[in-house]
Amino acid sequence: MPIFYDIMSKPVTKPNNPNFSSGPCAKRPGWNINNLRTDTLGRSHRAKLPKQRLLDVINLTKEILQLPEDYKVGILAASDTGAIEAAMWSLLGARGVEVLAWENFGNDWVKDIKDQLKPEYLTIHKADYGKLPDLKNINFDNDIVFNWNGTTSGVCVPDADWISPNRKGLTICDATSAVFAMDMDWSKLDVVTWSWQKVLGGEAAHGMIAMSPKAIQRLSEYQPNWPIPKIFRLANNKKVIEGIFKGETINTPSMLCVEDAIDALHWIKSIGGVAGSVEKSKKNLQVVKQWVQSKDWIDFLAEDPATISSTSICLKITADWFLKLSDDDQQAKIKEINSMLDKEGVAYDINAYRTAPAGFRIWGGATVEASDIETLLPWIEWGYQSIKP
Ligand SMILES: Cc1ncc(COP(=O)(O)O)c(C=O)c1O
């Protein structure tokens, strides 16, 4: 049962877990470091047992996500950034490229493609924070690079219906804040990347990549004319580095992070697999939606309800007095509220991303309990009412 308070009185109940960061995200309920296996630590990652544990991550991932049988999954270096950059560096340039960007990370990939890779034909589809680019205006003869969820704006693609089933190009999707939390149509995605530190609540370390047969085929038919650092190399002279998909990482992984990822994957299984974790995330968003609907001073940054993210839930203050402030003053007010909440130990790291408009960002992935979000929201109201002129 939700508890209601007088508008100005300080709430009494605090969330059991005040960790609402959008990455690294809260550890799973019940997480305990003593649950992690340690017999792989201090050993070569190429030895039989550690290699098997790396392979366990791959196999569990495939099983839980119900990836098509012929998709390959690999572990790469440098978290999601490493995985998406390996994909871009190794695959782009064979065809024209279209890149979609509507927040910080998409904008980063635009910069990489435009300024570093410089493909011959490039179209950039950009939109402001809160919006999506026009998804009807894309030529699927080209390779398409996009984020499933814009973590810094809380805007996600509503589905994969806009992606052509008969595309000639590849779809390369940075889905780090979507995988395990949102339903994804794998048949429309040729390359998907993510990290362990988001929905799984794992440790930030390695990047994951899933590749369709078409993407793998590209590696054996095409070699880009730009330099590819070893760490991004998925093929050598058009020969796919198969080891990547068998637990033979390009460089040395942290086996402790590997054990933590396995713990997280088993937990996802225990809550009903990906259906269970998607459901948890939807429920978290639902709690915030109900609250937002009952307030006249706060709203989602996402303008179209179909695009509201259930993981990085981004909110903006819409009250007149607030909108009249300069950007800097808006940021300062939000910071004031968040410092109060931090000091009370009720919410850590809920400030909007540093390049996003002033606001709150609450993680709603599966490791966050709906009851904690429910308990947090009156505190945000209390903070807001306290700083309101
Ligand atoms: C959409 C998106 N892409 C990339 C990144 C970078 O991820 P990592 O730090 O795991 O490389 C993030 C991190 O929040 C993200 O949200």
Short mmCIF file of C-alpha atoms and ligand atoms in Angstrom, two decimals:
data_model
loop_
_atom_site.label_atom_id
_atom_site.label_comp_id
_atom_site.label_asym_id
_atom_site.label_seq_id
_atom_site.Cartn_x
_atom_site.Cartn_y
_atom_site.Cartn_z
CA MET A 1 0.00 0.00 0.00
CA PRO A 2 1.48 3.38 -0.93
CA ILE A 3 1.83 5.78 1.98
CA PHE A 4 0.73 9.40 1.49
CA TYR A 5 2.21 12.37 3.31
CA ASP A 6 1.34 16.02 3.83
CA ILE A 7 3.04 17.91 1.06
CA MET A 8 5.72 19.56 3.21
CA SER A 9 6.28 17.02 5.92
CA LYS A 10 9.37 14.92 5.71
CA PRO A 11 8.63 11.32 4.77
CA VAL A 12 9.48 8.73 7.38
CA THR A 13 10.12 5.53 5.43
CA LYS A 14 13.36 5.25 3.48
CA PRO A 15 14.05 2.90 0.58
CA ASN A 16 15.74 -0.31 1.69
CA ASN A 17 18.29 0.32 -1.03
CA PRO A 18 19.04 3.96 -1.96
CA ASN A 19 21.09 2.98 -5.04
CA PHE A 20 19.27 4.28 -8.11
CA SER A 21 22.28 4.99 -10.34
CA SER A 22 22.01 4.34 -14.07
CA GLY A 23 25.36 2.62 -14.10
CA PRO A 24 26.91 0.93 -12.33
CA CYS A 25 23.41 -0.06 -11.26
CA ALA A 26 22.19 -1.53 -7.98
CA LYS A 27 23.32 -5.04 -7.18
CA ARG A 28 20.59 -7.65 -7.27
CA PRO A 29 18.43 -8.08 -4.16
CA GLY A 30 20.23 -10.51 -1.87
CA TRP A 31 23.63 -9.98 -3.50
CA ASN A 32 26.50 -10.96 -1.28
CA ILE A 33 30.14 -11.14 -2.27
CA ASN A 34 30.45 -14.41 -0.37
CA ASN A 35 28.18 -16.04 -2.95
CA LEU A 36 30.83 -15.63 -5.65
CA ARG A 37 33.13 -18.49 -6.54
CA THR A 38 36.77 -17.63 -6.01
CA ASP A 39 38.55 -20.73 -7.30
CA THR A 40 39.12 -19.06 -10.69
CA LEU A 41 40.98 -16.11 -9.16
CA GLY A 42 44.75 -15.89 -9.38
CA ARG A 43 44.79 -18.32 -12.28
CA SER A 44 45.34 -18.05 -16.01
CA HIS A 45 42.10 -17.16 -17.76
CA ARG A 46 43.18 -19.60 -20.48
CA ALA A 47 43.24 -22.54 -18.04
CA LYS A 48 40.41 -25.07 -18.27
CA LEU A 49 38.24 -23.90 -15.34
CA PRO A 50 38.44 -20.10 -15.89
CA LYS A 51 37.84 -20.59 -19.63
CA GLN A 52 34.83 -22.73 -18.83
CA ARG A 53 33.45 -19.95 -16.58
CA LEU A 54 33.85 -17.44 -19.41
CA LEU A 55 32.01 -19.87 -21.65
CA ASP A 56 29.33 -20.25 -18.96
CA VAL A 57 28.66 -16.49 -19.23
CA ILE A 58 28.22 -16.86 -22.98
CA ASN A 59 25.97 -19.92 -22.75
CA LEU A 60 23.83 -18.56 -19.92
CA THR A 61 23.42 -15.29 -21.81
CA LYS A 62 22.28 -17.08 -24.98
CA GLU A 63 19.89 -19.25 -23.01
CA ILE A 64 18.32 -16.48 -20.93
CA LEU A 65 17.97 -14.02 -23.80
CA GLN A 66 16.67 -16.80 -26.05
CA LEU A 67 18.97 -15.68 -28.82
CA PRO A 68 18.55 -17.40 -32.18
CA GLU A 69 20.66 -20.58 -32.36
CA ASP A 70 22.88 -19.16 -35.12
CA TYR A 71 23.77 -15.91 -33.32
CA LYS A 72 27.24 -15.76 -31.79
CA VAL A 73 27.92 -14.17 -28.40
CA GLY A 74 31.31 -12.95 -27.27
CA ILE A 75 33.00 -11.19 -24.38
CA LEU A 76 35.08 -8.13 -25.26
CA ALA A 77 37.18 -5.60 -23.39
CA ALA A 78 36.20 -2.16 -22.15
CA SER A 79 32.54 -2.63 -21.28
CA ASP A 80 29.81 -1.60 -23.70
CA THR A 81 31.99 1.11 -25.23
CA GLY A 82 34.60 -1.50 -26.16
CA ALA A 83 31.95 -3.77 -27.67
CA ILE A 84 30.19 -1.12 -29.79
CA GLU A 85 33.50 0.34 -30.95
CA ALA A 86 34.79 -3.12 -31.90
CA ALA A 87 31.62 -3.55 -33.99
CA MET A 88 31.90 -0.15 -35.66
CA TRP A 89 35.62 -0.41 -36.36
CA SER A 90 35.38 -4.00 -37.67
CA LEU A 91 32.18 -3.80 -39.72
CA LEU A 92 31.50 -0.30 -41.04
CA GLY A 93 32.67 1.04 -44.38
CA ALA A 94 31.40 -1.78 -46.61
CA ARG A 95 28.17 0.16 -47.26
CA GLY A 96 26.78 3.59 -46.57
CA VAL A 97 26.20 4.32 -42.89
CA GLU A 98 23.20 5.91 -41.19
CA VAL A 99 23.50 6.75 -37.51
CA LEU A 100 20.68 7.74 -35.20
CA ALA A 101 21.36 9.89 -32.15
CA TRP A 102 19.09 11.50 -29.61
CA GLU A 103 21.25 11.85 -26.51
CA ASN A 104 24.81 11.72 -25.20
CA PHE A 105 25.89 8.21 -26.18
CA GLY A 106 24.35 8.24 -29.64
CA ASN A 107 26.10 11.58 -30.14
CA ASP A 108 29.38 9.93 -29.13
CA TRP A 109 28.95 7.24 -31.78
CA VAL A 110 28.17 9.94 -34.35
CA LYS A 111 31.47 11.63 -33.47
CA ASP A 112 33.38 8.36 -33.77
CA ILE A 113 31.89 7.55 -37.16
CA LYS A 114 32.08 11.06 -38.59
CA ASP A 115 35.45 12.19 -37.27
CA GLN A 116 37.40 8.94 -36.87
CA LEU A 117 36.07 6.39 -39.37
CA LYS A 118 34.86 8.90 -42.00
CA PRO A 119 32.89 6.47 -44.21
CA GLU A 120 32.29 7.63 -47.77
CA TYR A 121 28.52 7.89 -47.37
CA LEU A 122 27.14 8.98 -44.01
CA THR A 123 23.69 10.19 -42.96
CA ILE A 124 23.14 11.44 -39.43
CA HIS A 125 19.64 11.43 -37.95
CA LYS A 126 19.63 13.56 -34.83
CA ALA A 127 16.94 14.56 -32.37
CA ASP A 128 16.94 16.66 -29.21
CA TYR A 129 16.69 15.29 -25.70
CA GLY A 130 13.18 13.96 -25.16
CA LYS A 131 12.59 13.04 -28.80
CA LEU A 132 13.46 10.29 -31.28
CA PRO A 133 14.63 10.90 -34.86
CA ASP A 134 12.14 10.06 -37.61
CA LEU A 135 12.28 6.26 -37.83
CA LYS A 136 10.45 6.22 -41.17
CA ASN A 137 13.17 8.04 -42.97
CA ILE A 138 15.87 5.35 -43.08
CA ASN A 139 17.38 3.51 -46.02
CA PHE A 140 18.04 -0.06 -44.96
CA ASP A 141 20.43 -0.63 -47.86
CA ASN A 142 22.86 1.12 -45.53
CA ASP A 143 24.27 -0.05 -42.20
CA ILE A 144 22.30 1.48 -39.33
CA VAL A 145 23.88 2.37 -35.97
CA PHE A 146 21.56 3.27 -33.09
CA ASN A 147 20.95 2.91 -29.37
CA TRP A 148 17.93 0.89 -28.25
CA ASN A 149 17.63 3.06 -25.18
CA GLY A 150 19.09 6.53 -24.82
CA THR A 151 20.27 6.20 -21.26
CA THR A 152 20.77 9.93 -20.76
CA SER A 153 17.36 11.04 -22.07
CA GLY A 154 15.19 8.11 -21.01
CA VAL A 155 13.92 7.78 -24.58
CA CYS A 156 13.94 4.35 -26.22
CA VAL A 157 12.74 2.99 -29.54
CA PRO A 158 9.22 1.61 -28.96
CA ASP A 159 9.90 -1.65 -30.83
CA ALA A 160 11.78 -2.97 -33.87
CA ASP A 161 8.86 -2.72 -36.31
CA TRP A 162 10.54 0.18 -38.13
CA ILE A 163 13.50 -2.03 -39.11
CA SER A 164 13.16 -3.67 -42.50
CA PRO A 165 13.15 -7.48 -42.43
CA ASN A 166 14.65 -7.38 -45.95
CA ARG A 167 17.47 -4.98 -45.15
CA LYS A 168 20.71 -5.26 -47.10
CA GLY A 169 22.75 -3.42 -44.50
CA LEU A 170 23.44 -4.40 -40.92
CA THR A 171 21.69 -3.02 -37.85
CA ILE A 172 24.24 -2.30 -35.13
CA CYS A 173 22.58 -1.56 -31.82
CA ASP A 174 24.08 -0.30 -28.58
CA ALA A 175 21.49 -1.76 -26.22
CA THR A 176 23.38 -1.58 -22.97
CA SER A 177 20.51 -0.15 -20.94
CA ALA A 178 17.88 -2.31 -22.66
CA VAL A 179 19.12 -5.91 -22.79
CA PHE A 180 17.42 -7.99 -20.04
CA ALA A 181 14.92 -5.16 -19.39
CA MET A 182 13.12 -4.62 -22.67
CA ASP A 183 11.61 -6.99 -25.23
CA MET A 184 13.89 -7.06 -28.23
CA ASP A 185 13.24 -8.60 -31.63
CA TRP A 186 16.60 -10.26 -32.30
CA SER A 187 15.69 -11.04 -35.92
CA LYS A 188 15.88 -7.30 -36.62
CA LEU A 189 19.24 -6.82 -34.94
CA ASP A 190 22.52 -7.94 -36.48
CA VAL A 191 24.84 -6.66 -33.79
CA VAL A 192 23.82 -5.94 -30.21
CA THR A 193 26.17 -4.74 -27.47
CA TRP A 194 25.79 -4.29 -23.72
CA SER A 195 27.68 -4.52 -20.47
CA TRP A 196 27.26 -6.32 -17.16
CA GLN A 197 26.96 -3.16 -15.09
CA LYS A 198 23.46 -2.17 -16.21
CA VAL A 199 20.35 -4.36 -15.92
CA LEU A 200 22.30 -7.28 -14.44
CA GLY A 201 23.77 -5.07 -11.72
CA GLY A 202 27.10 -6.71 -12.46
CA GLU A 203 30.55 -5.23 -12.12
CA ALA A 204 31.69 -2.84 -14.85
CA ALA A 205 34.42 -4.56 -16.78
CA HIS A 206 33.66 -6.32 -20.00
CA GLY A 207 31.47 -5.76 -23.00
CA MET A 208 29.12 -8.29 -24.53
CA ILE A 209 28.41 -8.62 -28.24
CA ALA A 210 25.78 -10.70 -30.04
CA MET A 211 26.16 -11.09 -33.80
CA SER A 212 23.81 -12.46 -36.45
CA PRO A 213 25.10 -14.77 -39.20
CA LYS A 214 24.95 -11.78 -41.58
CA ALA A 215 27.23 -9.73 -39.34
CA ILE A 216 29.66 -12.66 -39.01
CA GLN A 217 29.62 -13.08 -42.78
CA ARG A 218 30.59 -9.41 -43.19
CA LEU A 219 33.72 -10.08 -41.14
CA SER A 220 34.84 -12.80 -43.53
CA GLU A 221 34.06 -10.86 -46.71
CA TYR A 222 35.18 -7.35 -45.93
CA GLN A 223 38.19 -5.71 -44.35
CA PRO A 224 37.95 -2.00 -43.51
CA ASN A 225 40.63 0.29 -44.91
CA TRP A 226 41.23 1.98 -41.55
CA PRO A 227 43.51 0.73 -38.78
CA ILE A 228 41.82 -1.51 -36.20
CA PRO A 229 43.49 -1.73 -32.80
CA LYS A 230 43.89 -5.29 -31.54
CA ILE A 231 41.31 -4.70 -28.83
CA PHE A 232 38.56 -3.96 -31.43
CA ARG A 233 39.57 -6.69 -33.89
CA LEU A 234 36.91 -9.33 -34.51
CA ALA A 235 38.68 -10.81 -37.55
CA ASN A 236 42.24 -11.15 -38.83
CA ASN A 237 42.62 -10.84 -42.60
CA LYS A 238 38.93 -11.72 -43.06
CA LYS A 239 39.21 -14.72 -40.75
CA VAL A 240 36.74 -14.46 -37.88
CA ILE A 241 38.46 -14.76 -34.48
CA GLU A 242 36.24 -17.63 -33.35
CA GLY A 243 37.87 -17.80 -29.93
CA ILE A 244 36.03 -14.60 -28.91
CA PHE A 245 32.79 -16.60 -29.02
CA LYS A 246 34.22 -19.51 -27.03
CA GLY A 247 35.48 -17.69 -23.96
CA GLU A 248 38.95 -16.95 -25.32
CA THR A 249 38.99 -13.24 -24.62
CA ILE A 250 41.28 -10.95 -26.65
CA ASN A 251 43.03 -9.80 -23.48
CA THR A 252 42.95 -10.64 -19.78
CA PRO A 253 39.54 -10.45 -18.11
CA SER A 254 38.74 -10.00 -14.43
CA MET A 255 37.59 -13.42 -13.27
CA LEU A 256 35.99 -11.80 -10.23
CA CYS A 257 33.77 -9.76 -12.55
CA VAL A 258 33.08 -12.93 -14.54
CA GLU A 259 31.91 -14.70 -11.35
CA ASP A 260 29.75 -11.72 -10.49
CA ALA A 261 28.18 -11.79 -13.96
CA ILE A 262 27.40 -15.50 -13.55
CA ASP A 263 25.77 -14.76 -10.19
CA ALA A 264 23.63 -12.06 -11.84
CA LEU A 265 22.64 -14.33 -14.73
CA HIS A 266 21.55 -17.10 -12.33
CA TRP A 267 19.51 -14.53 -10.45
CA ILE A 268 17.76 -13.48 -13.68
CA LYS A 269 16.94 -17.15 -14.24
CA SER A 270 15.55 -17.40 -10.71
CA ILE A 271 13.09 -14.53 -11.28
CA GLY A 272 11.64 -16.11 -14.41
CA GLY A 273 14.32 -15.35 -16.97
CA VAL A 274 14.16 -12.38 -19.26
CA ALA A 275 10.34 -12.28 -19.04
CA GLY A 276 10.68 -11.86 -15.28
CA SER A 277 13.28 -9.11 -15.49
CA VAL A 278 11.36 -7.24 -18.20
CA GLU A 279 8.26 -7.44 -16.02
CA LYS A 280 10.12 -6.01 -13.02
CA SER A 281 11.37 -3.09 -15.05
CA LYS A 282 7.88 -2.40 -16.46
CA LYS A 283 6.49 -2.41 -12.94
CA ASN A 284 9.11 0.10 -11.83
CA LEU A 285 8.13 2.43 -14.64
CA GLN A 286 4.47 1.98 -13.80
CA VAL A 287 5.09 3.17 -10.23
CA VAL A 288 6.77 6.34 -11.54
CA LYS A 289 4.04 6.88 -14.15
CA GLN A 290 1.30 6.81 -11.55
CA TRP A 291 3.17 9.28 -9.40
CA VAL A 292 3.97 11.65 -12.28
CA GLN A 293 0.33 11.61 -13.38
CA SER A 294 -0.73 12.78 -9.93
CA LYS A 295 1.67 15.78 -9.94
CA ASP A 296 1.48 19.06 -11.81
CA TRP A 297 5.15 20.02 -11.47
CA ILE A 298 7.03 17.08 -12.92
CA ASP A 299 6.93 15.08 -16.16
CA PHE A 300 8.93 12.60 -18.20
CA LEU A 301 11.66 14.02 -20.41
CA ALA A 302 10.42 11.63 -23.12
CA GLU A 303 7.70 13.43 -25.06
CA ASP A 304 6.00 10.41 -26.63
CA PRO A 305 4.64 7.97 -24.01
CA ALA A 306 5.51 5.03 -26.30
CA THR A 307 9.19 5.94 -26.01
CA ILE A 308 9.48 6.26 -22.21
CA SER A 309 12.33 4.10 -20.97
CA SER A 310 11.63 1.65 -18.16
CA THR A 311 15.31 1.58 -17.17
CA SER A 312 16.77 5.09 -17.23
CA ILE A 313 13.66 6.94 -16.12
CA CYS A 314 14.34 10.64 -16.80
CA LEU A 315 12.13 13.31 -15.28
CA LYS A 316 12.02 17.09 -15.71
CA ILE A 317 10.47 19.81 -13.56
CA THR A 318 7.74 21.61 -15.48
CA ALA A 319 6.66 24.25 -12.93
CA ASP A 320 6.66 27.81 -14.31
CA TRP A 321 8.99 29.24 -11.66
CA PHE A 322 11.56 26.55 -12.51
CA LEU A 323 11.34 26.96 -16.28
CA LYS A 324 12.05 30.69 -15.90
CA LEU A 325 15.48 29.91 -14.41
CA SER A 326 18.66 29.77 -16.50
CA ASP A 327 20.08 26.31 -17.30
CA ASP A 328 22.75 26.76 -14.65
CA ASP A 329 20.22 27.77 -12.01
CA GLN A 330 17.99 24.82 -12.93
CA GLN A 331 20.95 22.47 -12.53
CA ALA A 332 21.76 24.07 -9.17
CA LYS A 333 18.20 23.59 -7.89
CA ILE A 334 18.15 19.92 -8.88
CA LYS A 335 21.54 19.47 -7.26
CA GLU A 336 20.18 21.03 -4.08
CA ILE A 337 17.32 18.51 -3.96
CA ASN A 338 19.63 15.61 -4.73
CA SER A 339 22.09 16.66 -2.03
CA MET A 340 19.25 16.64 0.48
CA LEU A 341 18.22 13.15 -0.61
CA ASP A 342 21.81 11.97 -0.57
CA LYS A 343 22.33 13.34 2.94
CA GLU A 344 19.17 11.59 4.11
CA GLY A 345 20.50 8.35 2.60
CA VAL A 346 17.35 7.90 0.50
CA ALA A 347 18.70 8.30 -3.04
CA TYR A 348 22.18 8.24 -4.49
CA ASP A 349 23.15 9.25 -8.02
CA ILE A 350 19.76 10.33 -9.37
CA ASN A 351 21.00 13.51 -11.02
CA ALA A 352 20.39 13.68 -14.76
CA TYR A 353 23.48 12.91 -16.86
CA ARG A 354 25.95 15.78 -17.02
CA THR A 355 25.19 16.67 -20.66
CA ALA A 356 21.40 16.20 -20.37
CA PRO A 357 18.80 18.84 -19.41
CA ALA A 358 18.42 19.41 -15.66
CA GLY A 359 16.34 16.71 -14.02
CA PHE A 360 16.24 13.42 -12.19
CA ARG A 361 17.20 10.00 -13.52
CA ILE A 362 16.02 6.96 -11.62
CA TRP A 363 17.17 3.51 -12.63
CA GLY A 364 14.26 1.13 -13.10
CA GLY A 365 16.10 -2.01 -14.21
CA ALA A 366 15.38 -5.38 -12.66
CA THR A 367 17.76 -5.04 -9.71
CA VAL A 368 15.72 -2.13 -8.34
CA GLU A 369 12.64 -3.04 -6.32
CA ALA A 370 9.35 -1.28 -7.11
CA SER A 371 8.79 -0.85 -3.36
CA ASP A 372 12.01 1.18 -3.15
CA ILE A 373 10.94 3.46 -5.99
CA GLU A 374 7.54 3.87 -4.33
CA THR A 375 9.28 4.91 -1.12
CA LEU A 376 11.68 7.23 -2.93
CA LEU A 377 9.09 9.34 -4.77
CA PRO A 378 7.62 11.18 -1.75
CA TRP A 379 11.18 12.14 -0.84
CA ILE A 380 11.63 13.78 -4.24
CA GLU A 381 8.38 15.67 -3.62
CA TRP A 382 9.66 16.69 -0.19
CA GLY A 383 12.93 17.92 -1.69
CA TYR A 384 11.10 19.85 -4.39
CA GLN A 385 8.64 21.48 -1.98
CA SER A 386 11.54 22.42 0.30
CA ILE A 387 13.48 24.34 -2.37
CA LYS A 388 10.46 25.84 -4.15
CA PRO A 389 10.40 29.64 -3.73
C1 LIG B 1 23.70 3.86 -24.23
C2 LIG B 1 25.05 3.76 -23.60
N1 LIG B 1 26.10 3.47 -24.36
C3 LIG B 1 27.34 3.35 -23.83
C4 LIG B 1 27.56 3.54 -22.49
C5 LIG B 1 28.93 3.39 -21.94
O1 LIG B 1 28.95 2.19 -21.27
P1 LIG B 1 30.26 1.59 -20.61
O2 LIG B 1 30.74 2.63 -19.64
O3 LIG B 1 29.74 0.36 -19.96
O4 LIG B 1 31.22 1.35 -21.69
C6 LIG B 1 26.49 3.82 -21.65
C7 LIG B 1 26.70 4.03 -20.20
O5 LIG B 1 25.84 4.49 -19.48
C8 LIG B 1 25.21 3.93 -22.22
O6 LIG B 1 24.16 4.19 -21.45
#
